[in-house]
XYZ file of C-alpha atoms in Angstrom:
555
model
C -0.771 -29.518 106.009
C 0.878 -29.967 109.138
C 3.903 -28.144 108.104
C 1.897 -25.115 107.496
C -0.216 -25.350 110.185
C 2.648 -26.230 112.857
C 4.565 -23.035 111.637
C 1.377 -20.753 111.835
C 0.992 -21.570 115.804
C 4.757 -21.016 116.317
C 3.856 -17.725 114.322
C 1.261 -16.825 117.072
C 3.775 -17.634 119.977
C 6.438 -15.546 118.610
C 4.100 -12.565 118.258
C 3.156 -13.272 122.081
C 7.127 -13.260 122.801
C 8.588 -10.450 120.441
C 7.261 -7.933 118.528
C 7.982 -9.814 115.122
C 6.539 -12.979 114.158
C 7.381 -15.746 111.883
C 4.430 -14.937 109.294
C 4.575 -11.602 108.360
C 2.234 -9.277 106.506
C 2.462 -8.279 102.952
C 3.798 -4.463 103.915
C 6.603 -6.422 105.651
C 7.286 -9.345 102.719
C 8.368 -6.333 100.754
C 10.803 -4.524 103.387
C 12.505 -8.184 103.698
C 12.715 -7.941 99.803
C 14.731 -4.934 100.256
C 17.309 -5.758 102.805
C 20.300 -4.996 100.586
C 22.326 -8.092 100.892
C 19.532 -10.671 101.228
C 18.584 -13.750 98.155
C 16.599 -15.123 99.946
C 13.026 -14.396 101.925
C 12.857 -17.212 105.014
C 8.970 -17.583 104.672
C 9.553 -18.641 101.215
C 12.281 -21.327 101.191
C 10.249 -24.729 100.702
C 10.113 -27.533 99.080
C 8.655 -25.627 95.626
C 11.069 -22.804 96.214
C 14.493 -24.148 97.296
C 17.090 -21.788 98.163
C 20.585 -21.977 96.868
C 24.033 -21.719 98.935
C 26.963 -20.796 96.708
C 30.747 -20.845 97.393
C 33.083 -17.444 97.958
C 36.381 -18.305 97.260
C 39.206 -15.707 95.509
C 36.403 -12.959 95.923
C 33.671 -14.236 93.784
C 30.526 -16.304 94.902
C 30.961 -19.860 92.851
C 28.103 -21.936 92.364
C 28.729 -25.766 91.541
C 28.318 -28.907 89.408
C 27.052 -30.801 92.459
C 24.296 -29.990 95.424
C 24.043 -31.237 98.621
C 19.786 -31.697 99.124
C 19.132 -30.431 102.768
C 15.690 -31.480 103.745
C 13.396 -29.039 106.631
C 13.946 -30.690 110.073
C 10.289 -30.215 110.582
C 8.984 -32.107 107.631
C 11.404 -33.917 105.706
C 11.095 -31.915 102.622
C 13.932 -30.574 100.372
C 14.066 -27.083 101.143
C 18.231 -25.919 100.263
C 20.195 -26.800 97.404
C 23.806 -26.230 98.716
C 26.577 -25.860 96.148
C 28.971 -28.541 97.182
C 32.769 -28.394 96.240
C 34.517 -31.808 95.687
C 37.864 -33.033 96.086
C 38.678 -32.432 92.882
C 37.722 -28.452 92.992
C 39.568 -27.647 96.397
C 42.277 -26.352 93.928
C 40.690 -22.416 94.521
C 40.609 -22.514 97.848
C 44.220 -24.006 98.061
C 45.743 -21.439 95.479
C 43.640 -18.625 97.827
C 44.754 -19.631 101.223
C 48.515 -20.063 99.867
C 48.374 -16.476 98.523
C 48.276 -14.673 102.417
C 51.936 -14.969 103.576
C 52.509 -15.797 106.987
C 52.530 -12.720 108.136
C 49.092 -11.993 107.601
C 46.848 -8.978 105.854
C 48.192 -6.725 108.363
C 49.646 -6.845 111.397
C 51.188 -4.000 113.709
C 54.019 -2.791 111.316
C 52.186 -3.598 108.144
C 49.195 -2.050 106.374
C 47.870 -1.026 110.103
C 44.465 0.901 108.584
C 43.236 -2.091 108.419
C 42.935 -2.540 111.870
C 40.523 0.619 111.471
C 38.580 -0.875 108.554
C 37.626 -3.836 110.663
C 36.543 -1.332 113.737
C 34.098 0.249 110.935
C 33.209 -2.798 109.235
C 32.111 -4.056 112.931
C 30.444 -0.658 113.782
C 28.122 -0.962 110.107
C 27.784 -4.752 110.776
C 26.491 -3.982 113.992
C 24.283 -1.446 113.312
C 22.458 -2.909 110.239
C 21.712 -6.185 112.862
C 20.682 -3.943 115.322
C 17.487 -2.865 112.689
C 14.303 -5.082 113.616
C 13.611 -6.158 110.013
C 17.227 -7.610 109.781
C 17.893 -9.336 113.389
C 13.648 -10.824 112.902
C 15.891 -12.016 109.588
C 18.081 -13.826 110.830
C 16.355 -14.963 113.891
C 13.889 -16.744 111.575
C 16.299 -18.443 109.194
C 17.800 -19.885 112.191
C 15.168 -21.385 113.499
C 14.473 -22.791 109.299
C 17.375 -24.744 109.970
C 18.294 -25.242 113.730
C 14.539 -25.060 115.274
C 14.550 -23.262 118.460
C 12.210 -21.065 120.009
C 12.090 -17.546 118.227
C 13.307 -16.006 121.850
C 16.351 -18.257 122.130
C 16.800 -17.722 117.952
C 16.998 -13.784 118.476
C 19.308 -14.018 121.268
C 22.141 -15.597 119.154
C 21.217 -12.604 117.026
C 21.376 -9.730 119.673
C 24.564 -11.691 121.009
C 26.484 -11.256 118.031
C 25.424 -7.961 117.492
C 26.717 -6.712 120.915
C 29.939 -8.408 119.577
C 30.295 -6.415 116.774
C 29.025 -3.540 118.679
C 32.270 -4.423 121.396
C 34.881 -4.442 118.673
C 33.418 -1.074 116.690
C 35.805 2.205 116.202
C 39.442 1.383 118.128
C 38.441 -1.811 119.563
C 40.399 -3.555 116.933
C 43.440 -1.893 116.665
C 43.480 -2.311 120.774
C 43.337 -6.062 120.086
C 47.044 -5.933 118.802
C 48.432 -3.623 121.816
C 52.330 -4.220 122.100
C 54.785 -3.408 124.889
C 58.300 -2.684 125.194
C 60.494 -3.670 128.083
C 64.093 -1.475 128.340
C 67.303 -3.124 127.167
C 70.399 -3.841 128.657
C 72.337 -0.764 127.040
C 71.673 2.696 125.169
C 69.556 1.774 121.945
C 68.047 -1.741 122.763
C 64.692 -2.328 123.649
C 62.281 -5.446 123.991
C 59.039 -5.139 121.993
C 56.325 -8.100 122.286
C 53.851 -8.275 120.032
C 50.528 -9.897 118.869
C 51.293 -11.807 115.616
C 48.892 -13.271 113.147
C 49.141 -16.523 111.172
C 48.168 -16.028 108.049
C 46.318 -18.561 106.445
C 44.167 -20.108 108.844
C 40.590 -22.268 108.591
C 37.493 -22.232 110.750
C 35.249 -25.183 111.014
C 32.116 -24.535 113.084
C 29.066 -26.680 114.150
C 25.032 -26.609 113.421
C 23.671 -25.464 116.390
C 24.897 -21.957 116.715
C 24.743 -21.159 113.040
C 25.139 -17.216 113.095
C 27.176 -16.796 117.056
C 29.711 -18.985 116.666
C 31.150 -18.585 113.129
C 30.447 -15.236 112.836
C 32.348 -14.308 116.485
C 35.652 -16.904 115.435
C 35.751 -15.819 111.634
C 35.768 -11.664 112.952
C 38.081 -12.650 115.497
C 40.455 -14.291 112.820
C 40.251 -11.165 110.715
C 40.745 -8.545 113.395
C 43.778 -10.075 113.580
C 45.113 -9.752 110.401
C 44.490 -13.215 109.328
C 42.991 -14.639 106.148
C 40.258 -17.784 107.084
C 38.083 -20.474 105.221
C 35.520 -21.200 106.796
C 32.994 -23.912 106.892
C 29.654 -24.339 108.521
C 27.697 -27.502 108.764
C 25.815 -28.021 105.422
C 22.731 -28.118 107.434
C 22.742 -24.400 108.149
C 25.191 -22.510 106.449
C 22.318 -20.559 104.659
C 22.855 -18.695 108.077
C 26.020 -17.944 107.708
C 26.066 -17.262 103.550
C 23.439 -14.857 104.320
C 25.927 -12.519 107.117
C 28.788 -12.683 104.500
C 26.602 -11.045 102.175
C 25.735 -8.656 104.839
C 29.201 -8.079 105.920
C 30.325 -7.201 102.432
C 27.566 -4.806 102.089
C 29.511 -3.904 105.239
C 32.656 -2.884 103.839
C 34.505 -6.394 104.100
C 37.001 -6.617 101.222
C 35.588 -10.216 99.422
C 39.125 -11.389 99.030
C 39.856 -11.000 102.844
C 38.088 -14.623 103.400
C 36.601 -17.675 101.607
C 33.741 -19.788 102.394
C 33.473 -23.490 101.349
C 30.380 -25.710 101.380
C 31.913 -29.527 101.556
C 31.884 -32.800 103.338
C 33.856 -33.221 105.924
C 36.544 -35.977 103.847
C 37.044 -33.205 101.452
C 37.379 -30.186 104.242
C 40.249 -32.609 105.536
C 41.889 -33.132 102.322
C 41.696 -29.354 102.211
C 43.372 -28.419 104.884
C 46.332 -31.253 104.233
C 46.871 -29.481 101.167
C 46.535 -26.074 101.892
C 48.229 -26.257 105.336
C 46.859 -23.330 107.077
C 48.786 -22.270 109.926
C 46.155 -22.953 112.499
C 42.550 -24.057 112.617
C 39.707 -23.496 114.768
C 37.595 -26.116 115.624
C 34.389 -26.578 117.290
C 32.261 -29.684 117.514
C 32.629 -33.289 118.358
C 35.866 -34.605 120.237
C 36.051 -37.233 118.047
C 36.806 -35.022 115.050
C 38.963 -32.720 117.227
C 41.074 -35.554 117.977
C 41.568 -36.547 114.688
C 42.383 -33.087 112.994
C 44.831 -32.676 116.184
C 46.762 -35.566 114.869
C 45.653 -34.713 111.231
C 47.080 -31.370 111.483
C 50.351 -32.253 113.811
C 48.859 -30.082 116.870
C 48.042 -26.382 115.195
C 44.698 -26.269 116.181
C 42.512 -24.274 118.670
C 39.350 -26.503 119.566
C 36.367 -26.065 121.432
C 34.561 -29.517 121.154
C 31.782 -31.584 123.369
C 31.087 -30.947 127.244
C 29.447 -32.796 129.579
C 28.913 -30.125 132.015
C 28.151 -30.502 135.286
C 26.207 -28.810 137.627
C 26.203 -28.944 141.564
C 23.589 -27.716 143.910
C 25.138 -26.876 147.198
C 23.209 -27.728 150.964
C 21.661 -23.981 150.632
C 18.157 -24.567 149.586
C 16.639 -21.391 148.201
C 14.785 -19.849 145.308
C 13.830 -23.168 143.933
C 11.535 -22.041 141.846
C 13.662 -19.762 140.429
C 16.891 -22.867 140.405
C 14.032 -25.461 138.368
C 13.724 -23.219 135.742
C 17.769 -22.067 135.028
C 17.853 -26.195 135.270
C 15.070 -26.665 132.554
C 16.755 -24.038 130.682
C 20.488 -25.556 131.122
C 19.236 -29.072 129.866
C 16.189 -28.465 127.247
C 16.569 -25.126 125.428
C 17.599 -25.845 122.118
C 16.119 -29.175 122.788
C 19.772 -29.911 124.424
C 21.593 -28.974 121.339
C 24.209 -26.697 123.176
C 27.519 -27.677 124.057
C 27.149 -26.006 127.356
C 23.790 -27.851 128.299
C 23.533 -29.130 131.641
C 24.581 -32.882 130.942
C 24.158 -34.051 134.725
C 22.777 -32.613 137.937
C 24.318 -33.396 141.019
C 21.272 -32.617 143.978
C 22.352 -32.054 147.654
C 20.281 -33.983 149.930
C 18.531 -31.057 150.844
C 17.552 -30.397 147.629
C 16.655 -34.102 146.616
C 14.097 -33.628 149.881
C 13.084 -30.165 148.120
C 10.135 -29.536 145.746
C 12.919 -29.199 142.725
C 12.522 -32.156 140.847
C 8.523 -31.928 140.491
C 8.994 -28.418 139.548
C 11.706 -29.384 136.837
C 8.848 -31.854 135.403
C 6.166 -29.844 135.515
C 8.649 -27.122 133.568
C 9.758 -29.746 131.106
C 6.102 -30.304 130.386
C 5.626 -26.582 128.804
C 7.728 -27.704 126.186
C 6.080 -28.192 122.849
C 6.829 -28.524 119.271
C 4.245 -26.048 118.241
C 6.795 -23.061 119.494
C 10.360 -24.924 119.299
C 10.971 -24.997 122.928
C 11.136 -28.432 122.194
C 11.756 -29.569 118.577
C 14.044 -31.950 116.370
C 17.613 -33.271 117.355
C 19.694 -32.660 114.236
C 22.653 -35.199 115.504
C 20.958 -38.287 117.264
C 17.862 -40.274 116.287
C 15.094 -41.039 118.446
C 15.989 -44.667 118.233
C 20.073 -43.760 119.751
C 18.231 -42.208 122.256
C 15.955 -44.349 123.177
C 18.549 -46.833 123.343
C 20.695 -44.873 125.619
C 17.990 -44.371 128.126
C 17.509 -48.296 128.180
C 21.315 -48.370 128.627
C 21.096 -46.069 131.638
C 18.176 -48.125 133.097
C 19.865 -51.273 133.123
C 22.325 -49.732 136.002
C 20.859 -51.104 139.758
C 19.133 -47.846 141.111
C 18.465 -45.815 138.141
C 14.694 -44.616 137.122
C 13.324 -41.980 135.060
C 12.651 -39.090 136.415
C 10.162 -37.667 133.890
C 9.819 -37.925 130.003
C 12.177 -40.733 128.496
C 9.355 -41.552 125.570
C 9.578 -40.100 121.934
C 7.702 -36.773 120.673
C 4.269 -37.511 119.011
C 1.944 -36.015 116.519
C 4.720 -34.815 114.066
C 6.314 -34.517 111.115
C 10.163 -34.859 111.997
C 12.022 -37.222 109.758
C 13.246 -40.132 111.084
C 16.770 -38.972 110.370
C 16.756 -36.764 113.362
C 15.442 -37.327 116.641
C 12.109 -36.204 118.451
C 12.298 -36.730 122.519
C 9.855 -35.574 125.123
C 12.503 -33.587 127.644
C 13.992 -36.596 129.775
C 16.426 -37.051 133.209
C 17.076 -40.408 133.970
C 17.921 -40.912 137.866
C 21.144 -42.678 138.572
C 22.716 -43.310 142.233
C 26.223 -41.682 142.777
C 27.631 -44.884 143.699
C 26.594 -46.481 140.740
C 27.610 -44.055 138.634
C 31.585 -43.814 140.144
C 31.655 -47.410 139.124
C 34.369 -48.595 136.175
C 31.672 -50.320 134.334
C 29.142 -47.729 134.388
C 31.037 -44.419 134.209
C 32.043 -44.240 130.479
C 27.929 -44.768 129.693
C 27.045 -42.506 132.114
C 28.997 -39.494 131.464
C 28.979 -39.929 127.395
C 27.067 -36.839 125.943
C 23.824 -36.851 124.170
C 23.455 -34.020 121.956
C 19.442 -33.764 123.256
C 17.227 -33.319 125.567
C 18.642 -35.592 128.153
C 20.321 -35.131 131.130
C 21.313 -37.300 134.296
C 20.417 -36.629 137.446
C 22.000 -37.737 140.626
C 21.958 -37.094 144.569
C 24.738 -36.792 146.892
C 24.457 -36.516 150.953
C 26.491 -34.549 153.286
C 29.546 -36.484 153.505
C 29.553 -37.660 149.820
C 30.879 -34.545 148.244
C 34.302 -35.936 147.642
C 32.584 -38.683 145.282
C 30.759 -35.541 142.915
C 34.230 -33.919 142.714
C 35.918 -36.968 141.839
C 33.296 -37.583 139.239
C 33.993 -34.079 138.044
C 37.984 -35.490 137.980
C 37.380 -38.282 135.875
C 35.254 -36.767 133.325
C 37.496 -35.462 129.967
C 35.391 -32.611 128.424
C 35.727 -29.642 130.811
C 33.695 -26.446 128.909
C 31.334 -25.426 131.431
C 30.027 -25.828 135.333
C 27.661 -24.511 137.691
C 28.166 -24.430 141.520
C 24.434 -23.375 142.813
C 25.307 -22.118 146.225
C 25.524 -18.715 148.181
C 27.824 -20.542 150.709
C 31.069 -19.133 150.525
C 33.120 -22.292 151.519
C 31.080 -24.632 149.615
C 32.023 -22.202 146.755
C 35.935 -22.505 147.713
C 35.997 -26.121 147.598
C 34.414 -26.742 144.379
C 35.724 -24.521 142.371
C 38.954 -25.365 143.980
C 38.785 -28.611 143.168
C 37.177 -28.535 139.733
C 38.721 -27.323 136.244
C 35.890 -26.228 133.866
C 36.680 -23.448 131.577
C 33.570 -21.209 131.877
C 32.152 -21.974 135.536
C 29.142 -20.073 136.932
C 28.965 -20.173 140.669
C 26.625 -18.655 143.567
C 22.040 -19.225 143.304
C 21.908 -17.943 139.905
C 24.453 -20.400 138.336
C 23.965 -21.442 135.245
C 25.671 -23.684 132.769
C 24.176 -22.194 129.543
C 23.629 -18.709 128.078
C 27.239 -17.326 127.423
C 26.610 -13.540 126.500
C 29.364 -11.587 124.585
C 31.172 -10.372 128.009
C 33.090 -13.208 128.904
C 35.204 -15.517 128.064
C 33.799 -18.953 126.766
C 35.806 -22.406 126.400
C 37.003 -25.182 127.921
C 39.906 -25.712 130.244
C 42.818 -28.366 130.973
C 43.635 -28.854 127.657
C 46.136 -26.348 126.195
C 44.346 -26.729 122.854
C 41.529 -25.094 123.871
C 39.568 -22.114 122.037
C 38.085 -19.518 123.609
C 35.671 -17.401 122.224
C 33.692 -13.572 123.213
C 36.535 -11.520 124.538
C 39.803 -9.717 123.531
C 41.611 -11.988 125.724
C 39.982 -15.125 123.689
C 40.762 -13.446 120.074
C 44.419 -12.344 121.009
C 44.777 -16.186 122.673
C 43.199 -17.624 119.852
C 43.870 -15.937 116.400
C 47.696 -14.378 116.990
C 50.901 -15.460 118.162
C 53.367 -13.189 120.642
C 56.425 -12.013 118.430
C 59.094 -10.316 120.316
C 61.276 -8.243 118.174
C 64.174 -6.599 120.297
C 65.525 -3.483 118.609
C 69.031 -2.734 119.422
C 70.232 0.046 117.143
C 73.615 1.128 118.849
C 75.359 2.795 119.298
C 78.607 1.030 119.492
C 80.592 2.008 122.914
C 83.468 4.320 121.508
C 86.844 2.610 121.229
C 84.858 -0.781 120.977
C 87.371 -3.455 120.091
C 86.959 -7.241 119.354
C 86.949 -9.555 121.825
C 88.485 -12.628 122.977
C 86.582 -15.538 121.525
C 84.396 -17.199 123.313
């Protein structure tokens, strides 16, 4: 009963928030019936009414011999039967990926209208999410499987959207823009241009289930590249569904495959298939080992603990508490951008910023998904970690640090009241307690730590030491306070000035880490071309011959 009952008052939020809401009425059961590329209607998936996730590999949807049982994060119950594919049927996906030759589907001397098929494919794909019975779709199968609130759900919606939207009509074709610098002589001429790879995999994570692959795998293909991808098991229902819609799209089935597998047999994969490059985001532990795996041709986008600095300009605090509540607890935590630690000026520390931040944190309830289940960490890791953190001379919880009650969440995932745990900067620099300190949670927990006047040198030389640099936030108006940090600091996707944020990437800009030359981006034409093609340079020298050329001296 709670199931249904918990889901009926998230039902009445969302209808506060947006105009669609999670239960809909009969009229509108039927219209999600006849969105053309859908199986599947999100208010009926359950326990009694599992939905199925198949394979597409060669241009077919395969179904399997074996099924991967996901169970509802809320409940526990079985709710997706996923069609897994074991080692010993990678064979299709091998024989597929080995079919694209290395220079890709197209490129920009070969089969070059498909650059314009991808600009319409984009401009359909973008239209049909733009309709409110398709992006209330997809927004509510997200939050099936990743539970988030229905406004932060249709945001990943509306951002991919505007992506496809970006890269509609010529867009593509401008993605493989040459140039040509003059030779030495009549007839030669230096042409550089963007180059795919061919064969290539994507492997992308569970909490973004439709932004991320879908703005990576489009990328790949603008390019002229052919991609498997995979999604976490937990969610690719997300994904399965968009390919569907992107076919009904225009996309030519054979142009990518999709594989539903463990992560042993996704590495096997790609040892045997050997695609030229992957793209991979999630934990730096895996990253690492496909790196070595994979003898360096990856792109990889994996965990940050992000940092975020408030400068010795207090101002707007209400208006800083809640871009900080935002930063660490939307999502419950579960973004790879989420504000890991907090480094407080003095002034701030003295502020009314940290009572605000608690009373903020507060709001959060399961009942809408502002705050909801951890899909990666228990309650009991957690919990542990926060004892960890404790145990350093100094440290204190700020507010939360106890475990979510009255639900339903299976003990396989994790259910924390929003939580920052104090912990003195000189503690913190110190070799024994740095490592624990600075190691990410994938929640809703975040450190918190104060620095005076004359200690900024120790936050920027905790920002040093750290070795996951995605994104930052320098909350300050002041322009040399500005100039130092960032100065001093590396992260790939830094927000700086009062409205600084660490989360919240929209399609305009370029989003990714930095210092390591490995790193993906993702959004932009400058993180497609750096990402999914090569440079080529292909110098033409056609002659002709200087009259009464003779040979040479040898040299």
């Amino acid at each position: 009963m709670y199931r249904f009952s918990l889901w009926s008052s998230i039902a009445t939020a969302a209808k506060r928030a947006a105009s669609a809401s999670l239960f809909v009425s009969s009229s509108h059961r039927r219209c999600l019936h006849s969105i053309p590329f859908a199986t599947i209607v999100v208010e009926e998936i359950s326990a009694s009414h599992a939905a199925e996730v198949h394979n597409l590999v060669q241009g077919s949807w395969k179904s399997s011999t074996e099924w991967n049982t996901i169970v509802d994060p809320l409940n526990g119950e079985p709710f997706i039967k996923v069609a897994e594919v074991s080692e010993a049927h990678i064979k299709p996906f091998v024989e597929s990926l080995s079919k694209c030759p290395k220079y890709g589907l197209h490129n920009p001397l070969r089969a070059q209208e498909r650059y314009l098929l991808y600009g319409d494919i984009s401009a359909k794909a973008a239209q049909m999410l733009s309709q409110t019975e398709v992006s209330d779709f997809f927004a509510r199968l997200i939050q099936r499987v990743s539970p988030k609130s229905y406004k932060q759900a249709l945001a990943e919606v509306q951002v991919t959207q505007k992506f496809l939207e970006n890269f509609s009509g010529d867009q593509v074709r401008f993605l493989a823009r040459s140039f040509a610098v003059p030779g030495n002589h009549l007839g030669q001429q230096s042409n550089g241009f963007r180059w795919p790879y061919g064969a290539v995999a994507i492997i992308t994570p569970f909490n973004f289930p439709l932004e991320i692959p879908v703005l990576q795998l489009m990328g790949a293909l603008y390019m002229g590249n052919k991609p498997v991808l995979k999604v976490d098991s937990k969610v690719c229902i997300v994904m399965e569904q968009m390919i569907r819609l992107l076919h009904e799209c225009g996309l030519p089935k054979d142009d990518m495959d999709f594989i539903n597998t463990d992560g042993l047999t996704m590495n096997k994969l790609l040892l045997e298939a050997k695609p030229q490059m992957t793209l991979f985001t999630g934990s730096s532990r895996v990253a690492e080992k496909l790196a070595g795996d994979l003898r360096g041709r990856v792109k990889l986008e994996d965990a940050g603990f992000d940092w975020k600095i408030l400068g010795p300009d207090v101002q707007e605090v209400d208006y800083v508490a809640w871009v900080c509540d935002q930063d660490a607890y939307a999502c419950s935590g579960q973004k790879c951008s989420s504000q890991s630690i907090l480094f407080m000026h003095e002034n701030w520390a003295s502020s009314s910023l940290v009572p605000k931040m608690k009373e903020l944190a507060s709001r959060r309830k399961l009942e809408d998904l502002t705050i909801g289940p951890v899909l990666t960490v228990t309650t009991a890791q957690m919990m542990k970690h926060i004892e960890k953190l404790l145990e350093i001379p100094g440290s204190k919880v700020l507010f939360g640090g106890q475990p979510l009650e009255n639900h339903s969440i299976p003990d396989i995932y994790g259910a924390m009241k929003p939580t920052a745990v104090f912990i003195p900067i000189e503690e913190m620099l110190k070799d024994e307690n740095f490592h624990l300190v600075t190691t990410e949670i994938f929640g809703p927990l975040q450190v918190v730590s104060e620095y005076k006047q004359d200690q900024l040198v120790l936050v920027l030389n905790a920002c040093e030491r750290m070795n996951a640099h995605l994104t930052a936030a320098v909350v300050s108006n002041e322009p040399l306070f500005l100039q130092e940090v960032l100065g001093r600091s590396v992260n790939g996707t830094t927000y700086a000035g009062i409205r600084a944020r660490t989360t919240g990437a929209p399609q305009n800009h370029w989003f990714g880490p930095a210092g390591d030359p490995r790193g993906a981006g993702i959004g932009t034409p400058e993180a497609i071309k750096f990402v999914w093609s090569c440079h080529r340079e292909i110098i033409y020298d056609i002659g002709p011959v200087p009259h009464l050329w003779e040979v040479p001296p040898s040299t």
